[in-house]
Every structure is written in structure tokens, then in C-alpha cells.
Amino acid sequence: MNFSAIRWSLIFLVLFGIINSSNVVAQQESKSNKFREREATDDSAGYPNLDENELLNTQCPRNLELRWQTEVSSSIYATPLIADINSDGKLDIVVPSFVHYLEVLEGSDGDKLPGWPAYHQSTVHASPLLYDIDKDGVREIALATYNGEVLFFRASGYLMSDKLVVPRRRVRKNWFEGLNPDPVDRSHPDVDDQLLVQEAAEMNLVPRTKKESSVPDIPSSGGNPVMINVSSLNVDRKNDGIEKSNLEIAKSMNVSLDAGSISDVMNTSSVNEGSKNESQESSNLSKIVTNSSDNTVSNDNTVNVENGAINSSSTNGLDSNMKTENRQNSRRRLLEETSFKGAGDGSENVQTATVENDNALEAEADSSFDLFRGSDELADEYNYDYDDYVDENMWGDEDWTESQHETVEDYVDIDSHILSTPVIADIDNDGVSEMVVAVSYFFDRDYYDKPENAKDLGGIDIGKYVAGGIVAFNLDTKQVKWTANLDLSTDSSKFRAYIYSSPSVVDLDNDGNLDILIGTSFGLFYVLDHHGKVRDNFPLEMAEIQGAVVAGDINDDGKIELVSADVHGNVAAWNAQGKEIWETHVKSLIPQGPVIGDVDGDGHTDIVVPTISGNIYVLNGKDGKHVRPYPYRTHGRIMNQVLLVDLSKRGEKKKGLTIVTTSFDGYLYLIDGPTSCADVVDIGETSYSMVLADNVDGGDDLDLIVTTMNGNVFCFSTPSPHHVLKAWRSAYQGRNNVASRYNREGIYVLPSHRNFRDEEGKNFWVEFEIVDAYRHPSGTQAPYNVTITLLVPGNFQGERSIKQNKIYDSPGKYRMKLPTVGVRTTGTVLIEMVDSNGLSFSDEFSLTFHMYYYKLLKWLVILPMLGMFGILVILRPQEAVPLPSFSRNTDL
């Protein structure tokens, strides 16, 4: 009996030892995250010497011509917008200059439209959008500003009183007290890890609680009470020990509950269910789930963020002056000279990227700058004086001011800031559009360095409060619809909670509602549903994410994939459920989201990734492998999203696309996709914004719009014929499309129906074509939901927005009938197609109604008068005849 007991005891000890050792190994493996362990090693290598002769003597010239050039009021960080803002049939360029001004240029010659520029008090990191906020049939220009407001400007340049204001985020004043020295402790990601339970108990971070509890009502930043219910998501783990484990892990990971939560009681559930592979286990993060009565999602992780446009936990020598300009620099024109540490360590053949070149230019290269020097011959045509368009009296108070902070004991309201472009879409399919805004919450140091501003905060340490979140506005009511609070951090920790990337929206589960994709500086990739709730299996963990997460069919299987990239040079593809498809490492910081298209013309989708090392990578969409002969090496940082466009000349049958981008070496690059042969244009300036493409000057060729940090806007014409699907009018081509559309997928109005014209009668037809021709053998993305909207301004008394909708089952040419309006006015026709994956494609054109009738009346009045005058001229005497004389003296 004793021997049997001893034997079973030994067996139990052996099994326990095996299980324990396997747990230790699993813990050691889970301590690391492959994405965070890697380094962007190429960023410390500097740049090769620039051989201008070799660069300019290209074997594949693109024959670009400068059409016009205009200077705006300050540097241009955000990508402009190409649109017909006043429905006159001519394209305009909406330019968000960094400081104080929104400007609109005529596409034909670069002149500034009457009434522009329009003044505002803030700075701008976001691109402009179009939306009819007051339902008058005319789309206004929406501009998200640094100080947390979305402003609306009429086509005349008038700043409307309507605006959206992002509310502050309320957190506990002492939320950061008792934090673990490592604020991002993921060494024990499994919520059942008993070792973590023991560590948390020893640190006395969280009091043990009952299996289920609730928290008293607390005031939110909006004054509404928030009830946080704690309930377990681990339905298969019922015992109290597991529940206590959940609570203690939440605190030991330094995850702070938002909205001034009195109790830090919360639940976590592991994203890793044991069935995930090892790589997925290292990338998935335990999720914090709270249910609140106001649909506010709180997932506040202690992270670390800096006020920087390049916010990396490890930038490998990247100089600190690559910060986001969140301070008020009046009329800033030039980017300060920047360099890499590696460039100054005595390395040979290393040249740092700067705005200017100290070496003298050769005569031929020097003559190419004559146009930009403002010669006397071209002064009137190309040069514009800033003072001619700016009335200094309209400035008023030049500095923006924060509203007074509400004093609430034990809580802090953190200021809201917008550092990326919002997206407009009907995310919940209720017929009302929402604006989804990525918000960074922090206290601006330059602003609160002033004692008169700092006294409003009551002496708090402003560096302890950095947060990120998503805010959805109902654009009918102009009120906040819901808020999803994401990360929370201090400003001195390794990872910080800013959000620099724009949100993307796409239908991942085909339920008719749009999901929201967002990457944060904490290195988390979130997917939220249309209510702002974090979806299952998300967030996913990488290094700091600065570029947008993109959605598209990258492996031609007919399904949506998600692609994210981080500052350590990692690029990863995921399916809609968050499972990794492939990942690769390009060894350099990636500042912008990737772009999708068939670069080399082989019939398969590729992914183009820009880096600050100057390399442009092309990856195979199926497996992430490098497409040769890439990467292409420029001689400076690439800070902008690249443009993929077909620049084939008339009659030229050529496969593949052209990669168009600027670099910090001062050149505009046009790289042939199949061969990587490049042509360059020496613009002598640097740029953060994407190159745009469309026929802006009214000709029949494709034009390129380039904007720079010096505040210059260039329009280059190409010999490539224009096609609507070649155009790239904004960075995201609507709301979620970062793929080249030409010969791929899209919708456009046929040329015969998009010409600027006058319509009479009762109805008119709009003929369009649906294109979907690149997926083989998976087929098309039917059905296609097509909506045509007629916006009618002026004195029309009926509905200002007239819509027609129809679903089509295959690509091809179709037409829809729209009613004309019975008044003399202009109109804009918008056409949008949404495919089975929820990807959106759009086109638009302008027209007039009954304008020719009034012109006819004018001629009916003038023509009779002209006819009578003509008759009098014709019947006048041809020769002088003497008058009859009655005198008898004929000799006289």
C-alpha cells in the first residue's frame, strides 16, 4: 500500500515537472514579440553619394513638362484634394497649408480662387474632405485641425459656424501611480498564468475581488454617468481563482480604466485560445473588455508616445527633429536640416539628406531652375505674392486657445488633438453618414509652457497624460455618436499613445456594417465594429504603427486582407479574423501605409512600401516575398505615400505601373514598375504629401500635382492620356481605397456623359461602366451596389439630394435615369459603387440645368435688333444723288 502510494506520488511529480517545464518554456517564448525585437538597421547606414549625372541621364525619360507653379502661405504637410468645389466643370486643388490657411487653386493655371485663402486659428495635419454639412446641395470643405475641431468652409471661402468639436478625455488624476517600471509587461500574456497572479499579489497592485462586481456611477467628460459592468469572458473557466487572475493581470499590465473609473476592476480574456500558432501567440494582445451604458469602449493600455511625426521606440539614430509640428510656428516655410547619426561617424560615401545642396551645380542643371527663380519674363504667369492674397486684418487673434478645463476632483480632462485625416461613411447602414476621427489626447507643451495657460490645469504634470481613441460623429446632428477609448500612457515611457494614422473602414464580415481599422503608436492594430467595440482576436501587436492599415484583396483570392506596417520595418498581412498570412522585414522605418497594385504587370497584386532609408520595396501579395529588381534606392527619406499610376503613352502597349514619389534628396521620382528604370525631376525641395494625378488643366493628358515643405505647388503634365480610373484625387480615393484602379476595379462615368453640359426636359441619363478585371481565377467581386446622387443647390425647393440605387451582378456598361430640376441652377452628380467586400469606388461630374434657356432669351431680344440694323445697312443709298432744283438759272 505504501509502495503503491509512493509510486503514484513519483509519477505525479514527474508529470508535474514535465508540465511545469513546458510552461516555463512557453513563458520564455511568449516573453518576446518578433515584431518588436527586430530593428530598423538600414536607417543608421546613411545614404549613398548622389550622382546627379547618372540620375538625370535616364534611359527611360517620361517627358514631364511644368504647367504652372504656385506658392501658398506655409509648409504643406498633408496631401491636398482635387475636386470641382463650385460645380463649374473645372477641377480645383484644395491645399491645407500647415499654419492658419486653407487655400484653393484653379487647376488650369494655379491661380487662387476668389475668396481664398480662408483663415483659421490652428495648424493642420489632415487632408481636406468634401461633405454637404448643411444639406443645401453644395458640398462644403471639411478640415480637421490640430486643436480637436473639424471646420467647414463654403466654396466661397466663408468659414461656417457649424463645426465638430472632439470632447476631452477624462481619466483619473493619479492613474499612473504604482505602475510597473516596464509599463508594457507582456511576459505573461495568458490570463491563466499563475506566476503572474503571484507577482501581482506580491506587488499589492489590485485588491482581490468577488467573481462578479460592479462599479458605482462616475462622471464622464460629458457629464453623463458611466456604469462599468465586470463580467467574465472566459465562460469555460468558472472558479474564483481564475477571476482573481483576470483582475490582477489587468493591473500588473498597467492597464488603466478610462473615464475616471473609481475601481480598476476589469476583465481580460486572452486572444490566444491555445489553437493559435506560435507566431500568432506572440502578436496577439490580451484584450480589455468593459461594457458601459454610453457605448464607450475603454481599452486603455499604458503606452508611451512622443510629439513626433516619426515616433519610434527605436529609430536607429534618426534625429529628434523629425517631430510632428504640434506647435504654433507662424508662416513656417522650410524644414530644418536633419541628418542621421550614422552619417557623421566618419563613414565613407555617406551623404545625409538635407533641404539644400552646398555644392555648385553644373550649367545645365543650374539652368533647369530658371523657371523657379521667378525670371522677369515669367513673373506675371508663375509668381504669386503672398501679400496679394492675404489681408492681415482678418487674422484677429493668431493663437488658438483651449477652452477652460472643468474642475473635477481626482480627475483630469485631457485636450483632444487630430493628427490624421478622418473618414466619412455610413458605418452602421442607417442612411446617415458618420465621420470617424482618430484622436490623440495630450497637453501641448508649447501652449502650457505659458503660465497663464498652465494655471488652468492646477499644477498637474502634463507629461503623465497621453491617450488615443476613436470618435464617431453623426453628421446630421453634428454630435458625438460614440467614443472608443484605446491606449493610455505617460510621455516618458517607451511606447506612447498617439495616433498618427488615418482610420480605414471596410466590411470584414459581410453584415452590411463597416468595421474600423486603426493602428496606434503603442504598436496595436485595432479593429472596431460599427458600435466602437473591439472585435474578437484584436488588437494585434506590432511595433509602433504610423501609417494607415490598408484593406484589399492582395492575394487575388476574392477576399479582403489587411496589411499593417510599423517603424521597425515589419510588414504583415492578416485575414479578417486576425490570423497572420505572412510577414516580412524590410529593415527600415515605414512612415506611411502601403499601396496596392500590379506593379510589374505579371497579373498578380503587389504591395509597395516606402521607407525612410530611401528604399522602395515591392512585395508579392501572396507571400510577402520581395519582387525583383526591387528595392529601388533613392538618396533621401521617403515620407509620403507613393502613387501608382499607368503612364503609358498613346498607342503604347506596356504592362505594369509607374511608382511616383518625392524623396528628401529633392527629386521627384518616376520609376517604371517592371524594370525599376527611373526618370527624375529636380524640384529642389522636400515633401511629406502624396503626389496626386488627374487632368486638372482641362487638356486630354494626365497631370501630376506635387506639394512641398517650402509651400510650393507644382503641376506637371505627362504624355500619358487621361482616364478617369488613372486619377488619384486624394490619398484614400474616397474612404478606403489605396489600390490602383485602372485595369483593376472601379466605376466611372463614360466621357460622353461626363462632359460639362446643360440639361433640360424632365429626365437625363447617366451612363457608366463597372470594371472588375484582375482576379484570376477567383472571379469578380459582384454584386455591385451602385448609388447615384444628384446634389442640387440654388433656389430649388425640392429635395437637395436626389438618389437612385441599383445592384448589378456583373461588370459592364449600364445607365441610370435621373430627374432634372425645374429651376436654373448647377448640379453635381456623384456615383459610388460598393463591392461584396465593402470596398468603395466613386466618380463625379458637374452640369447645369436650364442655363441655355436664358441664353436663348437673350438672343431672342438681340437678334431682331441686329436684323433691323442689317436691313438698314443693306438698303442705304450706294451713291450721292443731287437734290432737285426749281431754279430757272441752270448756269448756277
mmCIF file of N, CA, C and O in Angstrom, residues 581-628:
data_model
loop_
_atom_site.group_PDB
_atom_site.id
_atom_site.type_symbol
_atom_site.label_atom_id
_atom_site.label_comp_id
_atom_site.label_asym_id
_atom_site.label_seq_id
_atom_site.Cartn_x
_atom_site.Cartn_y
_atom_site.Cartn_z
ATOM 1 N N ILE A 581 -1.164 35.901 -42.246
ATOM 2 C CA ILE A 581 -0.984 35.222 -43.530
ATOM 3 C C ILE A 581 0.500 35.139 -43.868
ATOM 4 O O ILE A 581 1.025 34.089 -44.207
ATOM 5 N N TRP A 582 1.166 36.261 -43.794
ATOM 6 C CA TRP A 582 2.615 36.315 -43.957
ATOM 7 C C TRP A 582 3.137 37.590 -43.330
ATOM 8 O O TRP A 582 2.380 38.517 -43.043
ATOM 9 N N GLU A 583 4.433 37.626 -43.100
ATOM 10 C CA GLU A 583 5.080 38.846 -42.618
ATOM 11 C C GLU A 583 6.505 38.867 -43.150
ATOM 12 O O GLU A 583 7.095 37.831 -43.438
ATOM 13 N N THR A 584 7.045 40.074 -43.288
ATOM 14 C CA THR A 584 8.405 40.239 -43.762
ATOM 15 C C THR A 584 9.025 41.451 -43.089
ATOM 16 O O THR A 584 8.322 42.277 -42.489
ATOM 17 N N HIS A 585 10.338 41.554 -43.175
ATOM 18 C CA HIS A 585 11.069 42.636 -42.523
ATOM 19 C C HIS A 585 11.900 43.372 -43.553
ATOM 20 O O HIS A 585 12.745 42.768 -44.231
ATOM 21 N N VAL A 586 11.666 44.688 -43.702
ATOM 22 C CA VAL A 586 12.393 45.493 -44.686
ATOM 23 C C VAL A 586 13.467 46.358 -44.044
ATOM 24 O O VAL A 586 14.097 47.172 -44.723
ATOM 25 N N LYS A 587 13.654 46.240 -42.736
ATOM 26 C CA LYS A 587 14.802 46.829 -42.025
ATOM 27 C C LYS A 587 14.844 48.342 -42.056
ATOM 28 O O LYS A 587 15.917 48.933 -41.940
ATOM 29 N N SER A 588 13.705 48.992 -42.199
ATOM 30 C CA SER A 588 13.686 50.454 -42.184
ATOM 31 C C SER A 588 12.320 50.946 -41.732
ATOM 32 O O SER A 588 11.300 50.281 -41.967
ATOM 33 N N LEU A 589 12.326 52.092 -41.085
ATOM 34 C CA LEU A 589 11.091 52.688 -40.589
ATOM 35 C C LEU A 589 10.134 52.965 -41.744
ATOM 36 O O LEU A 589 10.521 53.521 -42.772
ATOM 37 N N ILE A 590 8.867 52.576 -41.562
ATOM 38 C CA ILE A 590 7.839 52.758 -42.591
ATOM 39 C C ILE A 590 6.895 53.866 -42.115
ATOM 40 O O ILE A 590 6.103 53.651 -41.191
ATOM 41 N N PRO A 591 6.959 55.058 -42.705
ATOM 42 C CA PRO A 591 6.186 56.189 -42.192
ATOM 43 C C PRO A 591 4.759 56.264 -42.704
ATOM 44 O O PRO A 591 3.940 56.972 -42.142
ATOM 45 N N GLN A 592 4.448 55.560 -43.805
ATOM 46 C CA GLN A 592 3.122 55.642 -44.412
ATOM 47 C C GLN A 592 2.606 54.236 -44.715
ATOM 48 O O GLN A 592 3.373 53.278 -44.774
ATOM 49 N N GLY A 593 1.311 54.137 -44.905
ATOM 50 C CA GLY A 593 0.720 52.861 -45.244
ATOM 51 C C GLY A 593 1.101 52.414 -46.641
ATOM 52 O O GLY A 593 1.437 53.221 -47.509
ATOM 53 N N PRO A 594 1.047 51.101 -46.897
ATOM 54 C CA PRO A 594 1.389 50.586 -48.228
ATOM 55 C C PRO A 594 0.337 50.965 -49.271
ATOM 56 O O PRO A 594 -0.753 51.449 -48.952
ATOM 57 N N VAL A 595 0.690 50.748 -50.541
ATOM 58 C CA VAL A 595 -0.202 50.962 -51.678
ATOM 59 C C VAL A 595 -0.242 49.671 -52.481
ATOM 60 O O VAL A 595 0.740 48.926 -52.557
ATOM 61 N N ILE A 596 -1.404 49.397 -53.102
ATOM 62 C CA ILE A 596 -1.662 48.104 -53.735
ATOM 63 C C ILE A 596 -1.825 48.267 -55.240
ATOM 64 O O ILE A 596 -2.486 49.202 -55.704
ATOM 65 N N GLY A 597 -1.242 47.339 -56.010
ATOM 66 C CA GLY A 597 -1.409 47.341 -57.457
ATOM 67 C C GLY A 597 -0.489 46.328 -58.106
ATOM 68 O O GLY A 597 0.434 45.803 -57.473
ATOM 69 N N ASP A 598 -0.721 46.043 -59.381
ATOM 70 C CA ASP A 598 0.138 45.135 -60.139
ATOM 71 C C ASP A 598 1.296 45.937 -60.707
ATOM 72 O O ASP A 598 1.237 46.457 -61.819
ATOM 73 N N VAL A 599 2.380 46.035 -59.961
ATOM 74 C CA VAL A 599 3.485 46.926 -60.318
ATOM 75 C C VAL A 599 4.223 46.430 -61.550
ATOM 76 O O VAL A 599 4.529 47.200 -62.470
ATOM 77 N N ASP A 600 4.539 45.133 -61.592
ATOM 78 C CA ASP A 600 5.374 44.616 -62.674
ATOM 79 C C ASP A 600 4.582 44.057 -63.846
ATOM 80 O O ASP A 600 5.169 43.564 -64.814
ATOM 81 N N GLY A 601 3.242 44.103 -63.778
ATOM 82 C CA GLY A 601 2.429 43.683 -64.901
ATOM 83 C C GLY A 601 2.355 42.193 -65.123
ATOM 84 O O GLY A 601 2.037 41.747 -66.237
ATOM 85 N N ASP A 602 2.607 41.387 -64.087
ATOM 86 C CA ASP A 602 2.567 39.941 -64.235
ATOM 87 C C ASP A 602 1.190 39.359 -63.943
ATOM 88 O O ASP A 602 1.011 38.140 -63.926
ATOM 89 N N GLY A 603 0.197 40.203 -63.674
ATOM 90 C CA GLY A 603 -1.146 39.731 -63.411
ATOM 91 C C GLY A 603 -1.428 39.437 -61.953
ATOM 92 O O GLY A 603 -2.537 39.008 -61.621
ATOM 93 N N HIS A 604 -0.459 39.674 -61.077
ATOM 94 C CA HIS A 604 -0.636 39.415 -59.647
ATOM 95 C C HIS A 604 -0.452 40.711 -58.867
ATOM 96 O O HIS A 604 0.339 41.577 -59.247
ATOM 97 N N THR A 605 -1.167 40.797 -57.759
ATOM 98 C CA THR A 605 -1.169 42.025 -56.971
ATOM 99 C C THR A 605 0.119 42.141 -56.151
ATOM 100 O O THR A 605 0.578 41.169 -55.547
ATOM 101 N N ASP A 606 0.664 43.348 -56.115
ATOM 102 C CA ASP A 606 1.871 43.652 -55.343
ATOM 103 C C ASP A 606 1.554 44.725 -54.311
ATOM 104 O O ASP A 606 0.535 45.421 -54.388
ATOM 105 N N ILE A 607 2.462 44.871 -53.359
ATOM 106 C CA ILE A 607 2.339 45.864 -52.300
ATOM 107 C C ILE A 607 3.594 46.722 -52.309
ATOM 108 O O ILE A 607 4.708 46.196 -52.269
ATOM 109 N N VAL A 608 3.429 48.035 -52.371
ATOM 110 C CA VAL A 608 4.552 48.973 -52.433
ATOM 111 C C VAL A 608 4.701 49.652 -51.079
ATOM 112 O O VAL A 608 3.742 50.223 -50.552
ATOM 113 N N VAL A 609 5.926 49.583 -50.531
ATOM 114 C CA VAL A 609 6.192 50.084 -49.183
ATOM 115 C C VAL A 609 7.317 51.110 -49.243
ATOM 116 O O VAL A 609 8.442 50.776 -49.630
ATOM 117 N N PRO A 610 7.078 52.371 -48.844
ATOM 118 C CA PRO A 610 8.156 53.373 -48.776
ATOM 119 C C PRO A 610 8.836 53.327 -47.412
ATOM 120 O O PRO A 610 8.214 52.972 -46.401
ATOM 121 N N THR A 611 10.109 53.694 -47.352
ATOM 122 C CA THR A 611 10.846 53.699 -46.091
ATOM 123 C C THR A 611 11.700 54.951 -45.984
ATOM 124 O O THR A 611 12.007 55.599 -46.988
ATOM 125 N N ILE A 612 12.128 55.259 -44.753
ATOM 126 C CA ILE A 612 12.958 56.454 -44.575
ATOM 127 C C ILE A 612 14.415 56.190 -44.902
ATOM 128 O O ILE A 612 15.222 57.124 -44.937
ATOM 129 N N SER A 613 14.793 54.951 -45.148
ATOM 130 C CA SER A 613 16.145 54.673 -45.625
ATOM 131 C C SER A 613 16.303 55.067 -47.084
ATOM 132 O O SER A 613 17.420 55.039 -47.609
ATOM 133 N N GLY A 614 15.195 55.414 -47.740
ATOM 134 C CA GLY A 614 15.223 55.767 -49.150
ATOM 135 C C GLY A 614 14.890 54.614 -50.059
ATOM 136 O O GLY A 614 14.774 54.798 -51.277
ATOM 137 N N ASN A 615 14.723 53.411 -49.498
ATOM 138 C CA ASN A 615 14.380 52.243 -50.299
ATOM 139 C C ASN A 615 12.875 52.159 -50.519
ATOM 140 O O ASN A 615 12.090 52.405 -49.597
ATOM 141 N N ILE A 616 12.492 51.777 -51.732
ATOM 142 C CA ILE A 616 11.097 51.491 -52.056
ATOM 143 C C ILE A 616 10.992 49.998 -52.321
ATOM 144 O O ILE A 616 11.610 49.477 -53.263
ATOM 145 N N TYR A 617 10.232 49.306 -51.487
ATOM 146 C CA TYR A 617 10.097 47.858 -51.599
ATOM 147 C C TYR A 617 8.801 47.509 -52.325
ATOM 148 O O TYR A 617 7.768 48.150 -52.114
ATOM 149 N N VAL A 618 8.868 46.477 -53.154
ATOM 150 C CA VAL A 618 7.691 45.901 -53.788
ATOM 151 C C VAL A 618 7.598 44.450 -53.334
ATOM 152 O O VAL A 618 8.539 43.667 -53.548
ATOM 153 N N LEU A 619 6.495 44.094 -52.680
ATOM 154 C CA LEU A 619 6.309 42.771 -52.099
ATOM 155 C C LEU A 619 5.203 42.025 -52.841
ATOM 156 O O LEU A 619 4.201 42.627 -53.241
ATOM 157 N N ASN A 620 5.378 40.736 -52.976
ATOM 158 C CA ASN A 620 4.361 39.894 -53.585
ATOM 159 C C ASN A 620 3.180 39.759 -52.631
ATOM 160 O O ASN A 620 3.351 39.428 -51.459
ATOM 161 N N GLY A 621 1.968 39.994 -53.139
ATOM 162 C CA GLY A 621 0.804 39.973 -52.268
ATOM 163 C C GLY A 621 0.458 38.599 -51.737
ATOM 164 O O GLY A 621 -0.216 38.485 -50.707
ATOM 165 N N LYS A 622 0.913 37.543 -52.385
ATOM 166 C CA LYS A 622 0.574 36.195 -51.941
ATOM 167 C C LYS A 622 1.402 35.754 -50.748
ATOM 168 O O LYS A 622 0.899 35.102 -49.827
ATOM 169 N N ASP A 623 2.717 36.064 -50.757
ATOM 170 C CA ASP A 623 3.590 35.545 -49.706
ATOM 171 C C ASP A 623 4.507 36.583 -49.075
ATOM 172 O O ASP A 623 5.266 36.267 -48.164
ATOM 173 N N GLY A 624 4.474 37.832 -49.540
ATOM 174 C CA GLY A 624 5.302 38.878 -48.957
ATOM 175 C C GLY A 624 6.744 38.869 -49.412
ATOM 176 O O GLY A 624 7.554 39.672 -48.912
ATOM 177 N N LYS A 625 7.105 38.000 -50.352
ATOM 178 C CA LYS A 625 8.488 37.960 -50.825
ATOM 179 C C LYS A 625 8.791 39.181 -51.686
ATOM 180 O O LYS A 625 7.909 39.747 -52.321
ATOM 181 N N HIS A 626 10.079 39.553 -51.718
ATOM 182 C CA HIS A 626 10.498 40.714 -52.487
ATOM 183 C C HIS A 626 10.356 40.456 -53.977
ATOM 184 O O HIS A 626 10.732 39.389 -54.472
ATOM 185 N N VAL A 627 9.789 41.433 -54.667
ATOM 186 C CA VAL A 627 9.689 41.380 -56.124
ATOM 187 C C VAL A 627 10.936 42.045 -56.691
ATOM 188 O O VAL A 627 11.260 43.188 -56.356
ATOM 189 N N ARG A 628 11.653 41.330 -57.523
ATOM 190 C CA ARG A 628 12.874 41.867 -58.116
ATOM 191 C C ARG A 628 12.535 42.673 -59.358
ATOM 192 O O ARG A 628 11.548 42.402 -60.024
#
